[in-house]
Tab-separated table of C-alpha atoms and ligand atoms in Angstrom:
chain	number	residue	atom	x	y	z
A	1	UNK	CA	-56.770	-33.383	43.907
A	2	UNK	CA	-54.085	-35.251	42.587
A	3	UNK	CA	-54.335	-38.670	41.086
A	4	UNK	CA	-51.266	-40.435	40.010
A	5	UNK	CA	-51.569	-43.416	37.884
A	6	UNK	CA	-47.493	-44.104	38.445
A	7	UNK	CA	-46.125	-47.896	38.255
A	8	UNK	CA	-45.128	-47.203	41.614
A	9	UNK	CA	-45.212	-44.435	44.093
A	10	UNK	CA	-42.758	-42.712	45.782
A	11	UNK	CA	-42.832	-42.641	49.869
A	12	UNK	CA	-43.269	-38.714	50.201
A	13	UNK	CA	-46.292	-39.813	47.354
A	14	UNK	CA	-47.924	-41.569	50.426
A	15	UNK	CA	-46.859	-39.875	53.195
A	16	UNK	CA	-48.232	-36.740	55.285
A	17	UNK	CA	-45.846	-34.197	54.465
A	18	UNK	CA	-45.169	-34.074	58.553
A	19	UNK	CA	-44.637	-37.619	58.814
A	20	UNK	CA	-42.105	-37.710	55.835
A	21	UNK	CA	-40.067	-34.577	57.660
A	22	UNK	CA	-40.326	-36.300	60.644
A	23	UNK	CA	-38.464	-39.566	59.059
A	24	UNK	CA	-35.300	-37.657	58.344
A	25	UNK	CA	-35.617	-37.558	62.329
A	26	UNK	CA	-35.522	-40.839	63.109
A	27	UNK	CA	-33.212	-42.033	60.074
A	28	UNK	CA	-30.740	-39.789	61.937
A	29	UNK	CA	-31.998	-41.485	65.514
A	30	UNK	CA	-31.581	-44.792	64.140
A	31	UNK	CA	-27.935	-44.548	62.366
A	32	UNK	CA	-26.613	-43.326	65.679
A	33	UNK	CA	-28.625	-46.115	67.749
A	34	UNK	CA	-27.246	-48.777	65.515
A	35	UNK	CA	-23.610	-47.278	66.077
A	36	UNK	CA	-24.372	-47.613	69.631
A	37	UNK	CA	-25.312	-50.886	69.878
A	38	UNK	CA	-22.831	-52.576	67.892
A	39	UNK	CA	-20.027	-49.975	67.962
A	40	UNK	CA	-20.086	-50.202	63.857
A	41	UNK	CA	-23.089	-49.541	60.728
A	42	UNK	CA	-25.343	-52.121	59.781
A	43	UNK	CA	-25.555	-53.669	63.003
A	44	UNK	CA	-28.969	-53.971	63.151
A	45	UNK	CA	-29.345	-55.957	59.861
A	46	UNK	CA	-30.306	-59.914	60.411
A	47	UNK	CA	-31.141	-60.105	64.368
A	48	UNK	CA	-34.605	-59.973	63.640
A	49	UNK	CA	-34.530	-63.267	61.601
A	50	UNK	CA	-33.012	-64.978	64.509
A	51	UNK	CA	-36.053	-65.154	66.387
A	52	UNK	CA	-38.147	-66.482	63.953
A	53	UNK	CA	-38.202	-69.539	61.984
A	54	UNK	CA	-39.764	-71.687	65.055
A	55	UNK	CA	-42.167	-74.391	63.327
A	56	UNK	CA	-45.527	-74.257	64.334
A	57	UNK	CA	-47.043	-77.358	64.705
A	58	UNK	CA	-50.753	-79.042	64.065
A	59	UNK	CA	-51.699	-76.491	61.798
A	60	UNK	CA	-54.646	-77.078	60.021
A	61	UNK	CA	-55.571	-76.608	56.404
A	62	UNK	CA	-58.729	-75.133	55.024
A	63	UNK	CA	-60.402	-73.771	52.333
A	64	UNK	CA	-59.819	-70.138	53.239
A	65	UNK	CA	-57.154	-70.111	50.224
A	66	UNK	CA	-57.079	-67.891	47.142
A	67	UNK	CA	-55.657	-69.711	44.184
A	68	UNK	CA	-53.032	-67.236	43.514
A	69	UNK	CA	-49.127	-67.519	43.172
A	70	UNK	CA	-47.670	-67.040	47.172
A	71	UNK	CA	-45.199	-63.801	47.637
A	72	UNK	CA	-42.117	-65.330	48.755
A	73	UNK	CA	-41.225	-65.430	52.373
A	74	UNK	CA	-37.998	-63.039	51.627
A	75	UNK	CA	-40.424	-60.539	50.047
A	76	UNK	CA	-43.067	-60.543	53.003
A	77	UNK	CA	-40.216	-60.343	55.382
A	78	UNK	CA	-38.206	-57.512	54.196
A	79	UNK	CA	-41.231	-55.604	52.500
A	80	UNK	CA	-42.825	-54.229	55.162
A	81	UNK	CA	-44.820	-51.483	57.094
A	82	UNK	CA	-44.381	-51.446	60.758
A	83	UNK	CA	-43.593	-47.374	61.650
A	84	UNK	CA	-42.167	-48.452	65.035
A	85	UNK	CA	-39.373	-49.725	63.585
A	86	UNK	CA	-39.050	-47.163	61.157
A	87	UNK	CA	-40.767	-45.819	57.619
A	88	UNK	CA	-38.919	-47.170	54.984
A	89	UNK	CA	-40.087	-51.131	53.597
A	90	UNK	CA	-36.546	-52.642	54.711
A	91	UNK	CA	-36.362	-50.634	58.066
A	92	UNK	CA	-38.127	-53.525	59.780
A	93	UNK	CA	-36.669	-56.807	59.018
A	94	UNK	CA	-33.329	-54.801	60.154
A	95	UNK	CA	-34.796	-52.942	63.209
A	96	UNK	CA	-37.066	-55.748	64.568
A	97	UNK	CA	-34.563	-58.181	66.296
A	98	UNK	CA	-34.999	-55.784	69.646
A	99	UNK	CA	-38.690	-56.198	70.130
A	100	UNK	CA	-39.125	-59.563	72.525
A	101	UNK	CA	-42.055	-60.933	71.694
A	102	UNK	CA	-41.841	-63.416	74.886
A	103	UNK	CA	-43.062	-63.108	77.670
A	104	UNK	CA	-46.008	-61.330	76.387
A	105	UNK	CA	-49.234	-60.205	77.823
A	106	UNK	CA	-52.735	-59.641	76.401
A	107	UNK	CA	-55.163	-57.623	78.439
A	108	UNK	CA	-58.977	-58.275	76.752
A	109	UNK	CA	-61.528	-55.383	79.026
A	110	UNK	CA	-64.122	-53.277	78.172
A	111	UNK	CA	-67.898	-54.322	77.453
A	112	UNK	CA	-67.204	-58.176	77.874
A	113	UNK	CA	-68.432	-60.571	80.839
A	114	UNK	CA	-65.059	-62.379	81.302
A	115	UNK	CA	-62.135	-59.617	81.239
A	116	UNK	CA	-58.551	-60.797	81.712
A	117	UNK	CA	-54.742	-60.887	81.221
A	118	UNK	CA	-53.278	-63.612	79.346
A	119	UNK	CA	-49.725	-64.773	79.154
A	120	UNK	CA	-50.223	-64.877	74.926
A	121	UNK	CA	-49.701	-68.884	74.677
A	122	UNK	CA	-52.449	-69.582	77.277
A	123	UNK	CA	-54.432	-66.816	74.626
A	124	UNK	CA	-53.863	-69.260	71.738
A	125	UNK	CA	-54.030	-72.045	73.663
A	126	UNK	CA	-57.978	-73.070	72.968
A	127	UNK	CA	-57.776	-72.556	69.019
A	128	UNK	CA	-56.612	-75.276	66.652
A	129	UNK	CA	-54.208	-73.431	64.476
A	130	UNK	CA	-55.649	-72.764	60.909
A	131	UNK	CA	-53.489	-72.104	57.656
A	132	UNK	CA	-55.297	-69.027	55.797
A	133	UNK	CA	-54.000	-68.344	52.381
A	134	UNK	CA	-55.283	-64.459	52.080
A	135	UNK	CA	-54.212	-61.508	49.457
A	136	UNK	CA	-53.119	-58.531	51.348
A	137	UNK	CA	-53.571	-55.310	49.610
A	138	UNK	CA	-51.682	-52.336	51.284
A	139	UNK	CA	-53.335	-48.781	50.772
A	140	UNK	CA	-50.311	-47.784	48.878
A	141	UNK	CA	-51.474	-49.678	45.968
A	142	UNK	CA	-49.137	-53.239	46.266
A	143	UNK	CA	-50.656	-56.504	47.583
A	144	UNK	CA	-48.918	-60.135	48.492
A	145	UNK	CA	-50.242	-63.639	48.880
A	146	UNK	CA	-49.717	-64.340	52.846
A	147	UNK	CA	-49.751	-68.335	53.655
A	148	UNK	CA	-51.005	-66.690	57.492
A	149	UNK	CA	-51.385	-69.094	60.599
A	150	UNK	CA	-53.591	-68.052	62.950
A	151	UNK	CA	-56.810	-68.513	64.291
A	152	UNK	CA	-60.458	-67.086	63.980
A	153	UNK	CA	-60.743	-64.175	65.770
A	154	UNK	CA	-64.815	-64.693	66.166
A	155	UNK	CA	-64.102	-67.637	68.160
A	156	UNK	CA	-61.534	-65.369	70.471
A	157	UNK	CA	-64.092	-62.701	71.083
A	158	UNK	CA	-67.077	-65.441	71.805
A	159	UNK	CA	-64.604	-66.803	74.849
A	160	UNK	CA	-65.404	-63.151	76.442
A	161	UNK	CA	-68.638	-63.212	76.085
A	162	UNK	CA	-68.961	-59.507	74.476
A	163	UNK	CA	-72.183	-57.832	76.734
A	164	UNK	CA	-74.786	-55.767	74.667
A	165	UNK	CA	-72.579	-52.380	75.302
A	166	UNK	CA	-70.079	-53.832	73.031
A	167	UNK	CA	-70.364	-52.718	69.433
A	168	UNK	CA	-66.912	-51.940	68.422
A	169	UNK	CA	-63.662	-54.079	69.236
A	170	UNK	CA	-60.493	-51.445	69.841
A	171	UNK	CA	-56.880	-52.822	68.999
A	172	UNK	CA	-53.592	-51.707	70.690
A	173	UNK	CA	-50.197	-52.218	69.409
A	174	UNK	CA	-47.166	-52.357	72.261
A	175	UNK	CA	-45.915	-49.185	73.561
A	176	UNK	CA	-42.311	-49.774	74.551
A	177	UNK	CA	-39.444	-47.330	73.367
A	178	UNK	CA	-36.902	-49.724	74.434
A	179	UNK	CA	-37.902	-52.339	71.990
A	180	UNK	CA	-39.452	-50.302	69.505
A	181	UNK	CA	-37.046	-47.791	68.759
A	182	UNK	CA	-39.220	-45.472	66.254
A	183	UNK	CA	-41.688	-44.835	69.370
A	184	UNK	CA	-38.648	-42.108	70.239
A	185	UNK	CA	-40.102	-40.374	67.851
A	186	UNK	CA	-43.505	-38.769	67.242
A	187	UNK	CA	-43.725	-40.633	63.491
A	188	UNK	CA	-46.915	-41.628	64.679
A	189	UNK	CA	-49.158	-40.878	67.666
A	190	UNK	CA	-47.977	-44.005	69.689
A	191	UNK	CA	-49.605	-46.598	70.467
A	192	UNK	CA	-50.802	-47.685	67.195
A	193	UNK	CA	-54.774	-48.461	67.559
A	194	UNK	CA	-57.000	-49.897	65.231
A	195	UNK	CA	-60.570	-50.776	65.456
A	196	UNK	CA	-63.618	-52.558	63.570
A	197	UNK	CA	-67.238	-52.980	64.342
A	198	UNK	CA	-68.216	-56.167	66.249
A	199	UNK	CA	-69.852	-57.396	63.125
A	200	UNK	CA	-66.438	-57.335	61.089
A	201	UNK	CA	-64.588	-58.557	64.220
A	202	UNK	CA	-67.013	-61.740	64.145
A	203	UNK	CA	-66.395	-62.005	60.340
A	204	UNK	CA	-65.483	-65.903	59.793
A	205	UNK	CA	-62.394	-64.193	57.325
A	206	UNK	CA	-61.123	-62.453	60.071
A	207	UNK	CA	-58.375	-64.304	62.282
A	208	UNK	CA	-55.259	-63.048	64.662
A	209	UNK	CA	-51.875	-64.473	62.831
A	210	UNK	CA	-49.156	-65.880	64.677
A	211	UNK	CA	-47.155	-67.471	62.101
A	212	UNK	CA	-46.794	-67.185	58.255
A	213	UNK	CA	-45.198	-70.359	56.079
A	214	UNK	CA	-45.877	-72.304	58.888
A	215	UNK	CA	-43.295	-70.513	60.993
A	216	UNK	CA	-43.880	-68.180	64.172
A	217	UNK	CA	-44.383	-64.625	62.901
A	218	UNK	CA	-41.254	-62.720	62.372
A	219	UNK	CA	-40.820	-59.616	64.283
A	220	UNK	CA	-41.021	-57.542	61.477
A	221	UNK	CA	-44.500	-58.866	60.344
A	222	UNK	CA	-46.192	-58.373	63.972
A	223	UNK	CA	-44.509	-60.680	66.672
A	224	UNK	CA	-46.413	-62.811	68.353
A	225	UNK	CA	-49.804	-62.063	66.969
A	226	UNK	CA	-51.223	-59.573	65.105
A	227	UNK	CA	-54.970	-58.489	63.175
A	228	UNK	CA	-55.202	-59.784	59.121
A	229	UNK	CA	-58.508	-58.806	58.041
A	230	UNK	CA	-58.058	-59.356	53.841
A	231	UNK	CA	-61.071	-57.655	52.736
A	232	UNK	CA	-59.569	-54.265	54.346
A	233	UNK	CA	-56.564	-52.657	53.606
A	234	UNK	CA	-53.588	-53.602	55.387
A	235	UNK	CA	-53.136	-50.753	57.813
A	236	UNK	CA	-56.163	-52.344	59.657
A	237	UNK	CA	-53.576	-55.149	60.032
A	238	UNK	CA	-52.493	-53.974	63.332
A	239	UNK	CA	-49.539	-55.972	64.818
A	240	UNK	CA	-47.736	-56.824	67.984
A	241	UNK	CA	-51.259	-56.633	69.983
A	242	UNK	CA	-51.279	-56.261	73.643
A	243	UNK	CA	-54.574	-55.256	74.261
A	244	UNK	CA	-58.407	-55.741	72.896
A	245	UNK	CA	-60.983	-53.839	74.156
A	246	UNK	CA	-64.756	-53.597	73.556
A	247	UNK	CA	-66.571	-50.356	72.988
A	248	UNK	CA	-69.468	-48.785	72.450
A	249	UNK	CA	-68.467	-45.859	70.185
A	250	UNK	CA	-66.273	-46.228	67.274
A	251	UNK	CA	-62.548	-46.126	68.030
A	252	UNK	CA	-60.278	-43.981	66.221
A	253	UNK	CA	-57.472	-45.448	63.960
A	254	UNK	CA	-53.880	-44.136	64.158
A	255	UNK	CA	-54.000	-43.571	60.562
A	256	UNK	CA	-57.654	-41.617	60.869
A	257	UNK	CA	-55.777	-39.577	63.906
A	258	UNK	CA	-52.653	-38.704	61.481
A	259	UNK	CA	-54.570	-37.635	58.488
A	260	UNK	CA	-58.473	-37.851	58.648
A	261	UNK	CA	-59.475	-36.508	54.885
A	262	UNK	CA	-57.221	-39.619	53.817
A	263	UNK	CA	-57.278	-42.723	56.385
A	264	UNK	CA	-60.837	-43.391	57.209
A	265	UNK	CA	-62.614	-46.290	59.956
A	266	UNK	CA	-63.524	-48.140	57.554
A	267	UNK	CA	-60.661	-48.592	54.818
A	268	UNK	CA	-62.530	-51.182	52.772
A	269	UNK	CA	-60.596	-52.231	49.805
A	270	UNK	CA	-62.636	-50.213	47.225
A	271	UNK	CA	-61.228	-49.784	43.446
A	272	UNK	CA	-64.041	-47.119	43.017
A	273	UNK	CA	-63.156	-45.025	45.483
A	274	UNK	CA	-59.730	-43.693	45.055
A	275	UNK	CA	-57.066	-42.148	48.163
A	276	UNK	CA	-57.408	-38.165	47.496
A	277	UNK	CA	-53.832	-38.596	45.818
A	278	UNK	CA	-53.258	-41.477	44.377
A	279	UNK	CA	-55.709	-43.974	42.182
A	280	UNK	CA	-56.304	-47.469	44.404
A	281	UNK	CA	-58.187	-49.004	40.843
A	282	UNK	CA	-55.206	-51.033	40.460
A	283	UNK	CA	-52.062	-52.316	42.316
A	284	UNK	CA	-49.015	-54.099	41.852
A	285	UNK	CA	-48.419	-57.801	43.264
A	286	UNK	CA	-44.774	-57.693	44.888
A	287	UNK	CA	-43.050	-59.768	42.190
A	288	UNK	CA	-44.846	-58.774	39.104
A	289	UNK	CA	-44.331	-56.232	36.319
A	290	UNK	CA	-47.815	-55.773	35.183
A	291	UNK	CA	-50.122	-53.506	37.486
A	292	UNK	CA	-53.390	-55.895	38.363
A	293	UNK	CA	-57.057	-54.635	38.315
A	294	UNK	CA	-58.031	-54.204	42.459
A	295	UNK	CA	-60.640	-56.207	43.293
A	296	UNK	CA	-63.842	-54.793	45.207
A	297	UNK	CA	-63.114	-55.813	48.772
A	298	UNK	CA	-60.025	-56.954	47.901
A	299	UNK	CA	-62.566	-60.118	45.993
A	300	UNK	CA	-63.746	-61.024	49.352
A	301	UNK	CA	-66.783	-59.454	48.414
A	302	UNK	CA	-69.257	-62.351	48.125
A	303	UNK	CA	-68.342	-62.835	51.342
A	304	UNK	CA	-68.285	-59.532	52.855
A	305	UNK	CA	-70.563	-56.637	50.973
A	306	UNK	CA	-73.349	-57.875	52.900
A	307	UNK	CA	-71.622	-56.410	56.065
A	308	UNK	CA	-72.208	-52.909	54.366
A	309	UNK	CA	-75.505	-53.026	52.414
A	310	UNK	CA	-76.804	-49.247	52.499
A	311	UNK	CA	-73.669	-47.476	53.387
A	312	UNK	CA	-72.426	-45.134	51.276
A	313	UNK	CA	-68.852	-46.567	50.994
A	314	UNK	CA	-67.684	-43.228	49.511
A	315	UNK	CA	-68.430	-41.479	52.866
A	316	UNK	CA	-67.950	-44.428	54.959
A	317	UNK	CA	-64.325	-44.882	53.474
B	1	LIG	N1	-49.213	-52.226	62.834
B	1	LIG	C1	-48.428	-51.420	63.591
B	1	LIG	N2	-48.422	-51.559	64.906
B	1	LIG	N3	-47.631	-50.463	63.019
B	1	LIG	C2	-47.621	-50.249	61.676
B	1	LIG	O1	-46.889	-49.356	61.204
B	1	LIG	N4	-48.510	-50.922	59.474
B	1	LIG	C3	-49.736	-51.409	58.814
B	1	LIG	C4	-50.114	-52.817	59.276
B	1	LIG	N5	-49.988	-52.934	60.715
B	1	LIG	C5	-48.444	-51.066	60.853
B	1	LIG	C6	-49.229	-52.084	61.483
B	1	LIG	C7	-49.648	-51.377	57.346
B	1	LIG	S1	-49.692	-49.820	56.625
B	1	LIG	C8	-49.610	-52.509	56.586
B	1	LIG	S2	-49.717	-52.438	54.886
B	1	LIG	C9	-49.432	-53.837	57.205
B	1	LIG	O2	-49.272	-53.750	58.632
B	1	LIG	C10	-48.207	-54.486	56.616
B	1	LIG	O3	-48.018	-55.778	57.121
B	1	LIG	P1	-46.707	-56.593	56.636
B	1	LIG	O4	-45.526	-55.701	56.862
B	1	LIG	O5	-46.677	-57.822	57.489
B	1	LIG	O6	-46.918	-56.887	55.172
């Protein structure tokens, strides 16, 4: 086992060894789409921005705020992951502008009483709009301050009235090759899925974003709404949802599919427990020099351990 300690990591540090042969793949895939679309390089760069930046309006503060400096809004827009637009951080905010993110549809099936498709602004509709000031701390080993908007996704699932069949609540990203161009490509085993365990879903800390710094969400963080769940790391953070389903078994995460010794169901933020290659004890805040201690469930945990009392969180990782 290898455990690096390194002020940062490199990307074929954190990446399958498949997965970082396949990028050379699409890096060639996306140079040549670029040239296509624009008839010169670069083309891509900036589009994505143009869609976002729509105020959102009546949102709501609350206590749900850690006291912490915010990442700027440059930072969490042109840091990102988001592997259907590519593997490297900046690949997004340059890729993004050809996902649409309206019209958009949310199917909700499964164990629940009142199934349905929703056009996603009827979705929202019924929630006040909250302001949720949350660290995010990616399994890599960095971690932001996200001013989210969004609302509680506990109040989403009670509208569906879960039935007693439903333990587990299953996550689907968009599958659509047009608009997301890495889903040429098998980076990933497409369409990203997450999953968490009705209890966690119901969490009060758990919401579905549609905006950060009071603006729509950019494409490149998740257009139009996506899963933040702080305590976890941010690979549970699955974006550009188009479907929820409830389930009795437990629901495999892309991640879990790609590499299952590494990427586990539960992917607690645990300083304890560290990735088979890399030490998660500490991390580095996007904007500062000096590493940071990780906090045990990402210091959600007076909140949150209760949700896990008797697991073993080493096997249960
Ligand atoms: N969702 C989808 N559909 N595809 C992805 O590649 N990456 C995840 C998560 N959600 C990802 C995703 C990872 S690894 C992280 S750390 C967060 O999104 C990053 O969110 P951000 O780019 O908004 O900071």
């Amino acid at each position: 086992m290898l455990t690096k300690n390194a002020p940062d990591l490199r990307y074929s540090d954190v990446t399958p060894e498949r997965l970082y042969l396949r990028r050379r793949e699409f890096m060639k895939m996306a140079s040549s789409a670029a040239l296509v679309a624009t008839g010169g390089l670069g083309g891509f760069a900036c589009r994505a921005e143009a869609q976002s930046g729509q105020k959102l309006e009546g949102v709501r503060k609350t206590s749900f705020a850690v006291d912490e400096a915010l990442t700027p809004f440059k930072d969490i827009t042109t840091y990102n992951n988001f592997y259907e637009f590519g593997s490297q951080k900046e690949d997004p905010s340059h890729n993004a502008g050809s996902l649409k993110p309206r019209p958009w549809t949310i199917k909700v099936d499964g164990a629940v009483a009142k199934p349905g498709q929703f056009e996603v602004d009827e979705f929202i509709k019924p929630h006040a709009l909250e302001e949720r000031i949350y660290r995010l701390r990616c399994v890599e080993a960095w971690s932001m301050v996200i001013p989210w908007v969004g609302i509680p996704l506990g109040d989403v699932i009670k509208r569906f009235e879960p039935t007693s069949k439903a333990r587990y609540v299953e996550f689907t990203t968009l599958f659509s090759p047009s608009q997301m161009p890495g889903q040429r490509y098998e980076i990933l085993p497409w369409p990203y899925l997450e999953g968490l365990r009705l209890d966690e879903a119901m969490h009060p800390l758990a919401i579905l974003a549609v905006g950060l710094y009071g603006q729509a969400l950019p494409n490149q963080d998740g257009a139009p709404i996506r899963l933040v769940v702080p305590w976890k790391y941010g690979f549970k953070s699955i974006k550009s949802i188009v479907r929820i389903r409830f389930v009795e078994k437990q629901p495999m995460n892309t991640w879990q599919v790609m590499t299952p010794s590494e990427y586990g169901f539960y992917s607690n933020v645990n300083p304890e427990v560290d990735h088979p290659r890399w030490t998660q004890a500490t991390e580095r805040r996007i904007g500062e020099f000096r590493r940071r201690k990780t906090l045990m469930f990402n210091g959600y945990a007076d909140q949150v351990a209760s949700l896990y009392a008797g697991m073993d969180l080493r096997k249960n990782y």
